[in-house]
XYZ file of C-alpha atoms in Angstrom:
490
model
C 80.486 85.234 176.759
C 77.357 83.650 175.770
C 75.800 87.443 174.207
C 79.111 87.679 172.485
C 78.116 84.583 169.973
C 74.911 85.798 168.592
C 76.856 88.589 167.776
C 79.913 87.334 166.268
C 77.824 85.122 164.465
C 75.935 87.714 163.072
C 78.637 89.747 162.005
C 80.142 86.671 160.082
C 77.255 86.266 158.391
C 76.853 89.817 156.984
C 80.557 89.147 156.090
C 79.776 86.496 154.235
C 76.465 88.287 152.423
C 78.687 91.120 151.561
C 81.375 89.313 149.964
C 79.275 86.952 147.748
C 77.230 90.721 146.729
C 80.779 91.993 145.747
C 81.822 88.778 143.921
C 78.469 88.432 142.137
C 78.663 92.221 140.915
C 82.320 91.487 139.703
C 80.970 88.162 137.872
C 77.675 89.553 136.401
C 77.951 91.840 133.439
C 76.550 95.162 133.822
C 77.221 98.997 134.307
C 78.882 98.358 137.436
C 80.713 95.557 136.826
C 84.695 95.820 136.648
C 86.268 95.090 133.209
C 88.573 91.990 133.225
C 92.092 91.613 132.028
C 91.657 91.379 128.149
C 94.703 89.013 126.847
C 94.405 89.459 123.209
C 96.218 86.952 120.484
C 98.603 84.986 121.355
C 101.940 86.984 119.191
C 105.765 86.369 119.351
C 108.471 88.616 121.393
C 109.290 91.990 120.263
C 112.235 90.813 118.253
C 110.461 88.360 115.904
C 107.586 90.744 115.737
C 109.899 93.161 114.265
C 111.364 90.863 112.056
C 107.870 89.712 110.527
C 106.590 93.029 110.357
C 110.103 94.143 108.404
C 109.853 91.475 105.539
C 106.403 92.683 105.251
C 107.218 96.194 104.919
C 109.867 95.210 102.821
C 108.060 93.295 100.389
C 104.835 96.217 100.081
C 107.203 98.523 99.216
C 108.671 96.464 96.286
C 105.269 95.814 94.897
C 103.833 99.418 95.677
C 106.942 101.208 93.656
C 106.450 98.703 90.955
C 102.584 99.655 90.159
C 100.920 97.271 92.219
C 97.524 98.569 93.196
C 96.743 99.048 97.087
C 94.701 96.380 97.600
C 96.995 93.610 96.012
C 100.000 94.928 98.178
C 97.567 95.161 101.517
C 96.327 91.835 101.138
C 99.723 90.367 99.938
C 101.350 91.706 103.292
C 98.038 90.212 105.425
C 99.181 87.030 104.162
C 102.234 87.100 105.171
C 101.949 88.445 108.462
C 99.165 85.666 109.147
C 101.692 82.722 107.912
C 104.519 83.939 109.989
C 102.376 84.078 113.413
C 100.868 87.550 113.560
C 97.413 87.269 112.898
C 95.941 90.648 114.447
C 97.669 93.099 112.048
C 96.368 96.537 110.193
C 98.243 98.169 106.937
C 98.048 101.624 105.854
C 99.353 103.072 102.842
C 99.503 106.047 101.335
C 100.984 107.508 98.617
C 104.742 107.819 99.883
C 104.694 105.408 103.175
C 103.858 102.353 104.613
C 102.524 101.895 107.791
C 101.832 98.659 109.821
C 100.674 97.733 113.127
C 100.660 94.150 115.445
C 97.526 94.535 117.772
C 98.245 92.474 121.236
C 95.350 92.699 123.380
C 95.888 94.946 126.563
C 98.719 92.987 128.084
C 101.247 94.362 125.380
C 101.522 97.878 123.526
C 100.833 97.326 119.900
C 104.486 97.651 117.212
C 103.784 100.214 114.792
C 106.493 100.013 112.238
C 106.297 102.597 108.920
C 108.365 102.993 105.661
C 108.906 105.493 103.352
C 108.015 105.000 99.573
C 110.346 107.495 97.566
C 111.391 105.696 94.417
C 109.507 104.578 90.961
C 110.796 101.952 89.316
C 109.612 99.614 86.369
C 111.628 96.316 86.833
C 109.279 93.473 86.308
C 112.272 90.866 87.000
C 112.604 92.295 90.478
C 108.530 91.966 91.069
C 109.194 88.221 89.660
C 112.055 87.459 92.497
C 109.748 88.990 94.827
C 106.395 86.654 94.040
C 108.468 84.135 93.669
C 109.700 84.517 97.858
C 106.302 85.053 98.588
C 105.338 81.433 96.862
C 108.780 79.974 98.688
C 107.282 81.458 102.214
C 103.456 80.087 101.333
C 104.855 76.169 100.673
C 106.794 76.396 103.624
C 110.297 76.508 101.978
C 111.615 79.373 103.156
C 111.253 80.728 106.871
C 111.069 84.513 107.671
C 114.778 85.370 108.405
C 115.635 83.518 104.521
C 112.982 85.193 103.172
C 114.513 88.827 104.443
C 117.847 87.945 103.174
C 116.519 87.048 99.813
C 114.581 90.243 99.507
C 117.958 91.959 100.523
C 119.679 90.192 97.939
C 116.663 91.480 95.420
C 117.240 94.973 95.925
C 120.725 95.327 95.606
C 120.724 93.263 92.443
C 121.403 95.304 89.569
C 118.643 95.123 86.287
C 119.682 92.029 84.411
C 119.807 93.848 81.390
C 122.483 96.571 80.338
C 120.178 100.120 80.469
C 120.711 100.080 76.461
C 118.456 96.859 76.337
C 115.965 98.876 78.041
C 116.406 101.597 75.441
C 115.756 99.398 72.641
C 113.191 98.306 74.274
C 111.128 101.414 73.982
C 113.004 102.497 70.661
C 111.571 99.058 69.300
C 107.866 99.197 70.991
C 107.620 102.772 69.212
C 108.166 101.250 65.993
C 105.720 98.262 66.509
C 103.322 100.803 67.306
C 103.932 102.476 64.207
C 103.809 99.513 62.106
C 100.712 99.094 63.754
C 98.834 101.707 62.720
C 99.748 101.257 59.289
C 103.056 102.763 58.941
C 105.956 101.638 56.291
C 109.303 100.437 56.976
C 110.432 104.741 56.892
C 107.950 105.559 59.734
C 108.885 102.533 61.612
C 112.538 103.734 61.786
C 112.055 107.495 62.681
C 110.201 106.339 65.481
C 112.836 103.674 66.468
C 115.260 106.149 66.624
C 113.060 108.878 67.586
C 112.148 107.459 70.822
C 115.792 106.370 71.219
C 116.975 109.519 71.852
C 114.338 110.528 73.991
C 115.261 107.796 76.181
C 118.229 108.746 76.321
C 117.356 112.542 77.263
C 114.765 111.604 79.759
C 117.234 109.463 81.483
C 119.652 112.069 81.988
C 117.250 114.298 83.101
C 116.027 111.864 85.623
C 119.820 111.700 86.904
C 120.041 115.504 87.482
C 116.364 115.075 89.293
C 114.355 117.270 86.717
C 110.752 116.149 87.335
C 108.292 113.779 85.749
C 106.546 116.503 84.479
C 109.058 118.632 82.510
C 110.675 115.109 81.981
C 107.341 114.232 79.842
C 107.047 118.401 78.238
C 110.862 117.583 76.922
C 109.342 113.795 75.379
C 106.544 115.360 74.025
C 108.589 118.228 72.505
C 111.293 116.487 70.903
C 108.870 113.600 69.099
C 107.267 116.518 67.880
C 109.533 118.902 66.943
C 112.179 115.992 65.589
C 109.145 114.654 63.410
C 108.332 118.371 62.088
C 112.266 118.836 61.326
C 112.024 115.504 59.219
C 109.280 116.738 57.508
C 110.535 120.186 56.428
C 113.878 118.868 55.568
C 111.709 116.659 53.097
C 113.004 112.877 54.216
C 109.233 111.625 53.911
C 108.823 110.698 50.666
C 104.925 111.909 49.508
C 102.140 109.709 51.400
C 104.379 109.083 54.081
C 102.252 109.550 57.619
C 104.367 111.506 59.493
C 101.988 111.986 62.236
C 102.276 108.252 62.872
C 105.898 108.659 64.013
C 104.619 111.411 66.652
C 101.886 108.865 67.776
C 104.078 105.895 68.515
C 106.121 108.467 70.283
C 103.050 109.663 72.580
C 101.908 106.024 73.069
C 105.710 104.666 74.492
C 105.031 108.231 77.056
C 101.543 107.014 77.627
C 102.540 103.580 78.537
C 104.125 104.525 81.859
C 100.968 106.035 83.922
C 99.104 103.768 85.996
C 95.875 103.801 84.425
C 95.053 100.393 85.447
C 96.078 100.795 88.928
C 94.069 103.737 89.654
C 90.430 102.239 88.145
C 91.749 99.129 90.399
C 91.759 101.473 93.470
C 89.105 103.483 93.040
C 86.965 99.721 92.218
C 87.943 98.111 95.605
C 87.288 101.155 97.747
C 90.420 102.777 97.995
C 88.929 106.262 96.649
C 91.711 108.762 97.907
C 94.323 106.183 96.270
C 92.449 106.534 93.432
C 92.187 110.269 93.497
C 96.177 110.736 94.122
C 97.217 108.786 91.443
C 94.641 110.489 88.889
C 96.562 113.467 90.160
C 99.557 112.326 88.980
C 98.203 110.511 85.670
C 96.916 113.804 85.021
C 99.804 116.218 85.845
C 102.274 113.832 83.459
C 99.302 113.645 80.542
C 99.330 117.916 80.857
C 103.463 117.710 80.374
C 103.053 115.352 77.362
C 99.994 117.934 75.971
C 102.249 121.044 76.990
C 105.392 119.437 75.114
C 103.154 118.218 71.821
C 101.458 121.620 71.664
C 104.760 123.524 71.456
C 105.984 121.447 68.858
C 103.132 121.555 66.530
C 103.325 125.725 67.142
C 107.151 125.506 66.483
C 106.462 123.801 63.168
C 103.293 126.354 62.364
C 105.538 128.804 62.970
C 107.950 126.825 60.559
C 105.095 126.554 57.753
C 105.076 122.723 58.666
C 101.922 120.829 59.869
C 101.458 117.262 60.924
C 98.277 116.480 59.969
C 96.882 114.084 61.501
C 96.295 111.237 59.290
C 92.531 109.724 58.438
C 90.982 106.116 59.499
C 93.314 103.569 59.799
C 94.473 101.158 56.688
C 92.355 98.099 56.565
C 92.164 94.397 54.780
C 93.552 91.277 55.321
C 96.939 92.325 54.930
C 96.890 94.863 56.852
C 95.495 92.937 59.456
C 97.902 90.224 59.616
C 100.637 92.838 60.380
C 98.961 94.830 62.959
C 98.473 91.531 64.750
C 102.140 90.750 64.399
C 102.898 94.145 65.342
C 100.596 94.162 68.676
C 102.163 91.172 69.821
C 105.748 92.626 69.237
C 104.776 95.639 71.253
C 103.751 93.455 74.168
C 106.760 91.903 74.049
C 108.856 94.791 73.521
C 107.149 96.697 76.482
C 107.943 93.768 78.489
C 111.660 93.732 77.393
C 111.910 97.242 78.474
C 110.827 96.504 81.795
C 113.356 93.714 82.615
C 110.712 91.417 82.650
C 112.024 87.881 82.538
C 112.726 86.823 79.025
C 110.550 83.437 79.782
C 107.385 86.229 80.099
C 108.092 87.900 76.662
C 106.493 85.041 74.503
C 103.701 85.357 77.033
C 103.299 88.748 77.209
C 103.579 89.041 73.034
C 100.819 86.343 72.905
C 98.439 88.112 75.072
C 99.616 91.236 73.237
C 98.411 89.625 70.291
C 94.959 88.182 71.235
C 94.253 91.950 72.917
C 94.530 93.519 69.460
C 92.470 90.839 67.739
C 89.717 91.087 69.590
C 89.543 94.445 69.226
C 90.035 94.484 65.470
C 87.554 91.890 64.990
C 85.109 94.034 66.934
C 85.927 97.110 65.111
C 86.417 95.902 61.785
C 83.958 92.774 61.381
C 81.441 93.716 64.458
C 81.014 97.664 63.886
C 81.856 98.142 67.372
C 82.912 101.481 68.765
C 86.920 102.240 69.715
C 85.508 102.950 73.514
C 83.443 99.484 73.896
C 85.848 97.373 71.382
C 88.976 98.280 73.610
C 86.865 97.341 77.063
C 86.610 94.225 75.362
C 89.653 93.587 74.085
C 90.828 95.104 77.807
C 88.825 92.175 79.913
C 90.573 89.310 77.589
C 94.101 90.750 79.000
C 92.460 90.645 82.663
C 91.783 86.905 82.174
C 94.960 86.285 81.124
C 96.452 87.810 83.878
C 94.420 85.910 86.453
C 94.371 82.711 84.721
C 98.158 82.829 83.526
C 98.799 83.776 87.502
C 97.487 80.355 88.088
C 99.233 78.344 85.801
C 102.579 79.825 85.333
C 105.010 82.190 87.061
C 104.575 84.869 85.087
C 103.558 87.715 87.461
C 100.171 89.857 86.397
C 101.765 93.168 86.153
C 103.486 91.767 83.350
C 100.746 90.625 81.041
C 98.643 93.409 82.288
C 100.866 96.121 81.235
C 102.023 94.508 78.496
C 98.527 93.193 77.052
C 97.166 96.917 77.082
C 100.217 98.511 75.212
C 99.114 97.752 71.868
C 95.639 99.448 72.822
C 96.598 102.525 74.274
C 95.203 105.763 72.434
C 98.283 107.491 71.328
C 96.708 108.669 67.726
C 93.691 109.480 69.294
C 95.707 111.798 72.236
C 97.725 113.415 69.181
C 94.767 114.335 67.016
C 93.160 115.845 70.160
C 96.344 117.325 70.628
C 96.760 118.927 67.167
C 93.313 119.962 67.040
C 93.734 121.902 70.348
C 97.248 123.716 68.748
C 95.599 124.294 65.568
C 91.882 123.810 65.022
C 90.375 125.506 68.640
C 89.400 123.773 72.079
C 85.781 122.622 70.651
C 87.099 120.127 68.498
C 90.700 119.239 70.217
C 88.431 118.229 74.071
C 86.019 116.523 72.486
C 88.956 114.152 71.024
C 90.885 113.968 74.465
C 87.576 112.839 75.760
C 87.001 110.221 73.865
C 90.902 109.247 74.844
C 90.318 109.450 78.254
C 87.316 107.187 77.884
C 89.279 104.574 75.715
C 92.035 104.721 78.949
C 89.142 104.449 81.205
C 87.879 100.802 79.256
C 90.976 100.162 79.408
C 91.384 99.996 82.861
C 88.074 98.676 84.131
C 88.132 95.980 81.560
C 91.408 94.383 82.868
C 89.972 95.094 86.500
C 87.056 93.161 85.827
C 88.799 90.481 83.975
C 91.241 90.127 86.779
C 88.618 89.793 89.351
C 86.903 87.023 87.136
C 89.371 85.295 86.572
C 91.548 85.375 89.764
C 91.427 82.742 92.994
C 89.138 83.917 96.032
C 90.985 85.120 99.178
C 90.704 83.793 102.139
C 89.127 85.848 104.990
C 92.493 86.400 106.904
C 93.843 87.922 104.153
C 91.455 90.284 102.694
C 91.598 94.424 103.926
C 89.715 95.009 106.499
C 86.508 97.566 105.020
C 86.851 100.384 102.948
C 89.510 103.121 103.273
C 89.722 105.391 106.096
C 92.969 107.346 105.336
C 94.607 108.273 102.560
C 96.664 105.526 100.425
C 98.731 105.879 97.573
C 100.986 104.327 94.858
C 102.606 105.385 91.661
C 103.044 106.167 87.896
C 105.312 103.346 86.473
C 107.790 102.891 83.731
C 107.875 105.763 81.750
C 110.967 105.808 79.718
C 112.320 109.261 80.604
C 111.527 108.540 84.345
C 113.486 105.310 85.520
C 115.145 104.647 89.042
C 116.180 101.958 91.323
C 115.241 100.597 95.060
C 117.034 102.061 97.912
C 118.495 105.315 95.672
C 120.831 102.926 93.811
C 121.519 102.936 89.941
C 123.737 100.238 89.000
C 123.086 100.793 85.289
């Protein structure tokens, strides 16, 4: 018995040595050490993760049909998944879908949640209701499962104007546009009714499901063509600018691509956003060039031509009403999206200030069309950001708005005409120079906006540049109009 102690005590102590080697290799970081239990963020049950990551969903895809760019409707969606308890949370979007995922460490599988994207629609009301939720959720006066029934109650609100308002809308920016550019009272109402009727058309095609791009040959076609009947059938009295009426007409189908969006993407890193939607910009710009072109040859054929009138009418007078006209575009183009009618006054005044600056620039300053309409661009991207501040108005509106009056539609139909008539060497050097006025355009408001508008906080900014594809839309052309959720309650 007394041999067996040594023993036994020896044997407890290599125990003990071997146990306090195991537990210092488990506690001291290295190669071999064993990787602990990683907990991850502290999130809700399944059922309220759903629920937050729904009204989130639900809310992107509102903004992201309306013309939002990718980076507003990301970081929008951030925030709200960070106010309503989920604050490890990626978004992906591309150009038709939505996808969005809760992280929760290893002790729970992540909820992956996506949506499908297959409408366009231009109603600025509905963008309204939805900031306006968004604002109700941020001050704490609305909780999640409110805030889903109010987006509910969003979609399946029909416009709250009849679909003619809409089509005055349009008929009524086309002749602001006209006026101007220095048309009279004549031009102003062939292009009122003009684009009228291609309203009309295009929305009937977009019932049957004829696509954006013939939808946008037919518009270009028929301003054409109806202009080039007009004019053969004599109803212009002599010095009338006919091609005036075929301008207005080109600048109402220019006014629904997302120009502004796409410079906005391709700006904040989302490059194959920005490629998709230049895609699309420039499939609908070929319809419109396919449709003008074949009218211009119809009316060759005819012994008609459009000509394409010279610089634009200047002096005082002419001033005054191109101001008054710019703002009544803005507003018009507003009206015709169902913006709120307590935006239009904002909308025409920004409308307004857009075209003065660039007609002081032009006009007083010597300044080129290409750096004059950058200019005039950035004073619209302030407004946005600073009016965002201030009011309710939502940015889209005064953005899209505050450019209409800018857009190049005579420039686009003289590169037009001179492509049907004159040759290519003449006709792409003028589409160039249109392109490059969209381009200022768009990276004035961009820069404007990001001047102007309130830093975000960390939690709710993207996370890096883009590593898969995202997407969004062309907007609010007029022969290309459609609802949320495939209804049409006009």
């Amino acid at each position: 018995m007394a041999e067996e102690t040594p023993t036994a005590d020896r044997f407890a102590r290599r125990l003990r040595g071997a146990l306090r080697r195991d537990a210092k290799r488990l506690l001291t970081p290295g190669p071999s050490t064993v990787p602990m239990l990683m907990l991850g963020p502290q999130v809700p049950d399944d059922a309220r993760v759903q629920e937050v990551l729904d009204l989130c969903m639900r809310i992107g895809e509102i903004e992201l049909s309306s013309g939002e760019s990718v980076d507003e409707v990301t970081a929008t969606m951030l925030r709200l998944a960070n106010l309503a308890g989920l604050p490890a949370v990626d978004v992906d979007i591309t150009f038709t879908s939505i996808t969005m995922c809760c992280h929760r460490g290893n002790a729970a599988q992540p909820v992956t949640t996506m949506r499908l994207v297959r409408y366009r629609t231009l109603d600025l009301s509905r963008l309204a209701e939805t900031e306006e939720i968004i604002r109700d959720v941020e001050a704490g006066r609305l909780d999640v499962r409110a805030a889903s029934s109010k987006v509910s109650e969003v979609v399946r609100h029909p416009h709250p104007y009849p679909r003619w308002v809409a089509t005055f809308g349009w008929a009524a920016l086309a002749a602001s546009i006209a006026l101007l550019l220095g048309g009279g009272p004549l031009t102003a109402t062939t292009a009122f009714v003009t684009t009228a009727i291609i309203d009309r058309i295009g929305r009937m095609l977009a019932r049957r499901g004829v696509a954006a791009f013939f939808q946008q040959v037919v518009g270009g076609f028929l301003v054409t063509a109806s202009t080039v009947a007009l004019v053969q059938l004599e109803v212009f009295p002599p010095g009338t600018r006919a091609s005036y009426v075929v301008a207005a007409g080109i600048t109402v189908l220019l006014s629904g691509l997302s120009v502004v969006s796409t410079v906005q993407d391709a700006l904040t890193g989302y490059y194959l956003t920005a490629a998709a939607r230049m895609v699309e910009i420039s499939l609908l710009s070929a319809g419109l060039l396919t449709g003008v072109v074949l009218g211009l040859q119809l009316g060759l054929a005819m012994g008609t031509q459009i000509e394409v009138s010279g610089d634009l009418p200047s002096g005082p007078g002419q001033f005054g009403l191109s101001l008054v006209s710019g703002a009544l575009a803005a507003a018009f183009y507003a009206l015709a999206g169902y913006a709120p009618l307590r935006s239009l006054p904002i909308a025409g005044a920004v409308g307004a200030s857009s075209w003065l600056v660039y007609g002081l620039l032009t006009q007083n300053a010597g300044l080129g069309q290409v750096p004059a309409t950058g200019a005039a661009a950035l004073v619209v991207g302030l407004a946005a950001g600073l009016l965002r501040r201030g009011t309710q108005t939502p940015p889209m509106v005064v953005t899209l708005a505050g450019v209409t009056p800018l857009l190049p539609g005579l420039a686009a139909y003289r590169g037009f005409y001179q492509l049907a008539i004159e040759g290519p060497s003449e006709g792409l050097v003028t589409i160039t120079i249109a392109l490059a006025v969209g381009l200022a355009l768009a990276a004035g408001v961009a820069l404007g906006q990001f001047v102007a508008s309130p830093r975000r906080r960390p939690e709710d900014r993207p996370g890096g540049a883009e590593n898969s594809p995202t997407g969004g839309a062309a907007v609010g052309s007029p022969v290309s109009d459609s609802t949320a959720d495939g209804a049409d309650p006009k």
